[in-house]
C-alpha positions as a printed Julia matrix, in Angstrom:
272×3 Matrix{Float64}:
  0.0    0.0     0.0
  1.44   3.36   -1.03
  1.65   6.27    1.4
  1.09   9.96    0.61
  4.15  12.11    0.03
  2.88  14.73    2.48
  1.02  13.9     5.69
  0.24  17.53    6.54
 -1.35  20.24    4.44
  0.99  22.94    3.18
  0.21  26.56    3.94
 -1.85  28.01    1.1
 -1.15  31.24   -0.71
 -3.09  34.32    0.34
 -5.52  34.67   -2.57
 -6.26  38.3    -1.68
 -2.56  39.21   -1.65
 -2.1   37.29   -4.9
 -4.92  39.22   -6.55
 -3.48  42.52   -5.34
 -0.05  41.6    -6.72
 -1.59  40.78  -10.09
 -3.41  44.11  -10.1
 -0.21  46.02   -9.33
  1.59  44.25  -12.15
 -1.26  44.82  -14.61
 -1.39  48.51  -13.68
  2.37  48.88  -14.13
  2.23  47.02  -17.43
 -0.54  49.19  -18.82
  0.72  52.52  -17.49
  4.44  51.99  -17.98
  5.61  49.06  -20.07
  2.92  49.24  -22.76
  3.33  52.95  -23.32
  4.19  53.6   -26.94
  7.55  55.22  -26.17
  8.62  52.26  -24.04
  7.65  49.73  -26.69
  9.66  51.76  -29.18
 12.56  51.68  -26.71
 12.38  47.88  -26.61
 12.51  47.75  -30.4
 15.42  50.18  -30.49
 17.35  48.03  -28.02
 16.91  45.01  -30.28
 18.01  47.03  -33.29
 21.02  48.49  -31.47
 22.41  45.35  -29.87
 21.14  42.57  -32.14
 20.52  44.26  -35.45
 17.24  44.34  -37.35
 13.98  46.11  -36.61
 11.45  43.79  -34.87
  8.36  42.81  -36.85
  6.25  41.56  -33.93
  6.25  42.28  -30.2
  4.07  39.94  -28.16
  2.29  40.84  -24.93
  4.84  40.98  -22.06
  4.75  38.12  -19.58
  5.94  37.73  -16.01
  8.28  35.18  -14.5
  9.31  34.74  -10.87
 11.71  37.69  -10.91
 11.56  39.22  -14.38
  9.31  40.65  -17.04
  9.97  39.22  -20.48
  9.0   40.3   -23.96
  8.98  37.99  -26.99
 10.13  39.88  -30.06
 10.17  38.43  -33.57
 12.47  40.25  -35.97
 14.0   39.89  -39.37
 16.64  37.65  -37.85
 16.25  35.17  -34.99
 13.59  35.76  -32.32
 14.9   37.4   -29.17
 13.71  37.86  -25.65
 14.38  40.92  -23.53
 14.48  40.39  -19.78
 14.31  43.29  -17.35
 17.03  41.95  -15.12
 20.82  41.94  -15.18
 21.98  38.43  -16.04
 25.74  38.67  -16.33
 26.39  36.16  -13.55
 25.0   33.22  -15.54
 28.1   32.46  -17.66
 30.19  32.59  -14.5
 28.01  30.23  -12.47
 27.1   27.84  -15.3
 29.94  27.91  -17.86
 28.48  25.0   -19.87
 24.81  25.22  -18.94
 22.3   25.08  -21.83
 21.14  28.68  -21.67
 20.52  30.81  -24.74
 23.23  32.99  -26.25
 23.89  36.35  -24.65
 24.56  39.27  -26.97
 24.59  42.16  -24.54
 24.18  42.77  -20.82
 23.93  46.3   -19.53
 23.09  47.51  -16.04
 20.77  50.38  -16.86
 18.54  51.68  -19.62
 16.94  55.03  -18.99
 13.44  54.04  -20.09
 13.46  50.35  -19.18
 15.87  49.76  -16.31
 18.15  46.69  -16.17
 17.75  44.42  -19.18
 19.24  41.54  -21.12
 18.75  40.46  -24.72
 18.87  36.72  -25.33
 18.02  34.3   -28.08
 14.67  32.65  -27.48
 14.94  28.85  -27.53
 11.62  27.3   -28.48
 10.44  24.23  -26.58
  7.6   21.72  -26.62
  7.31  21.12  -22.86
  9.03  21.73  -19.54
 10.61  19.36  -17.01
  7.34  18.76  -15.15
  5.62  17.77  -18.38
  8.44  15.34  -19.15
  8.47  13.6   -15.75
  4.94  13.99  -14.38
  2.44  11.15  -14.21
  0.0   11.5   -17.14
 -3.45  12.78  -16.2
 -2.48  14.83  -13.13
 -4.02  18.33  -13.42
 -1.71  21.34  -13.6
 -3.0   22.71  -10.29
 -2.04  19.55   -8.36
  1.34  18.48   -7.03
  3.31  16.65   -9.75
  4.25  13.02   -9.11
  7.02  11.18  -10.94
  5.6    8.86  -13.6
  6.11   5.3   -12.28
  6.27   4.06  -15.88
  8.98   6.47  -16.99
 12.0    4.88  -18.65
 15.46   4.9   -17.13
 16.77   6.64  -20.25
 14.4    9.58  -19.72
 15.4    9.86  -16.07
 19.1    9.79  -16.88
 18.63  12.4   -19.6
 16.76  14.82  -17.32
 18.57  14.32  -14.03
 21.97  14.09  -15.72
 21.61  17.65  -17.0
 20.43  18.9   -13.6
 23.31  17.14  -11.87
 25.76  18.79  -14.25
 24.44  22.25  -13.38
 24.52  21.52   -9.63
 28.09  20.26   -9.99
 29.1   23.52  -11.65
 27.43  25.5    -8.87
 29.22  23.47   -6.2
 32.64  24.49   -7.51
 32.19  28.11   -6.42
 32.94  29.18   -2.86
 32.22  32.52   -1.23
 32.81  33.94    2.23
 29.2   35.13    2.63
 25.67  34.14    1.62
 23.9   36.52   -0.72
 23.79  37.77   -4.31
 27.06  37.93   -6.17
 28.48  40.7    -8.33
 31.79  41.65   -9.86
 34.21  43.07   -7.32
 34.41  46.11   -9.58
 30.88  46.53  -10.92
 31.98  49.3   -13.27
 34.34  46.94  -15.1
 32.56  44.4   -17.32
 35.83  42.5   -17.72
 36.52  42.09  -14.01
 36.82  38.34  -13.37
 36.61  38.51   -9.58
 33.14  37.73   -8.21
 32.15  38.33   -4.6
 28.98  38.41   -2.5
 27.88  42.04   -2.41
 24.13  42.12   -1.95
 21.43  40.57    0.21
 20.07  37.18   -0.85
 16.82  37.1    -2.79
 15.45  33.58   -3.06
 12.33  32.38   -4.85
 10.74  31.76   -1.45
 11.36  35.37   -0.37
  9.85  36.63   -3.59
  6.79  34.41   -3.18
  6.3   35.44    0.46
  5.89  39.06   -0.6
  3.93  38.38   -3.77
  1.38  35.85   -2.52
  1.89  35.68    1.25
  1.28  39.29    2.34
  4.81  39.34    3.82
  6.08  42.89    4.54
  9.09  43.56    2.28
 10.89  45.48    5.02
 11.15  42.24    7.04
 13.25  40.56    4.35
 17.02  40.36    4.93
 18.77  43.59    4.0
 22.39  42.39    3.89
 24.49  39.28    3.17
 24.98  36.63    5.85
 28.45  35.81    7.2
 27.58  32.22    8.2
 25.13  29.44    7.36
 23.89  29.55   10.95
 22.95  33.23   10.71
 21.11  32.54    7.45
 19.06  29.7     8.97
 18.17  31.88   11.95
 16.93  34.61    9.61
 14.97  31.98    7.67
 13.36  30.81   10.93
 12.38  34.39   11.76
 10.82  34.79    8.32
  8.8   31.59    8.82
  7.45  33.0    12.1
  6.69  36.41   10.61
  4.93  34.83    7.65
  2.49  32.95    9.87
  1.7   36.19   11.72
  1.4   38.5     8.71
 -0.54  36.36    6.2
 -4.13  37.48    6.65
 -6.01  34.95    4.54
 -5.86  31.19    3.93
 -3.08  30.7     6.5
 -4.77  28.1     8.74
 -7.82  25.86    8.48
 -8.5   25.28   12.18
 -7.12  25.77   15.67
 -5.35  22.41   15.42
 -3.83  23.35   12.08
 -2.62  26.63   13.59
 -1.0   24.81   16.52
  0.84  22.46   14.17
  2.16  25.33   12.07
  3.26  27.23   15.19
  4.99  24.21   16.72
  6.83  23.44   13.48
  8.12  27.01   13.27
  9.19  27.13   16.92
 11.05  23.84   16.52
 12.78  25.07   13.37
 13.83  28.28   15.13
 15.1   26.32   18.15
 17.21  24.05   15.95
 18.59  26.98   13.98
 19.6   28.83   17.15
 21.36  25.69   18.37
 23.27  25.43   15.11
 21.81  22.0    14.35
 21.53  22.66   10.6
 25.24  23.38   10.17
 28.47  21.6    10.91
């Protein structure tokens, strides 16, 4: 008899906060990004750094951290991301990411951006590994009938990327940058900025988490990072206004789990 992967219910997103985040993005997109002069600026960037005036500019979309715009031109399609991306070749020297033509810190109309070749695809990793028939809104489960060749193909590529990441060592935990950020040819990379993980981004976007409670500087040790993570877990339970708990018992379980995590982090149990 098979057992469920999770025995307790995960904390749901705050649907009200999620809706408000979507409204803020839609407002910004309509009032800022979709303004005629900004769309022209996107086209001019493509022409300047890639060459060729775009024929088609599709409706901008949103990822976890970036806004992206699909642009079809007279040459290859390109994608413009509003986020500096220069660290990718350093972290993943042989990773299968699309070619980078230009990376610049600031653009007066658009802010940080990157222009990359758009690599078309038929499906993502979840589609390749998920059990057929599971709806998109449910937790994916590895297909029990999947072949060993498919598993080796998928996990081999992921293992290669993780191996490349593991080769880098830094004295702090946070976001990296060139030691001299004004020199695009500086090969020395150091931790300069606070960490910004996907979880932190999601807490603010769909968890009603106050942005000012996020870490504001790098962490000198793993222990200090885990303690900050424990504090964020506690603050999240307090600040999420909707869909946080289902009952008094559910609330107790979530509180106990967070107190235990904080206790272990303060005792240094998560680090050597």
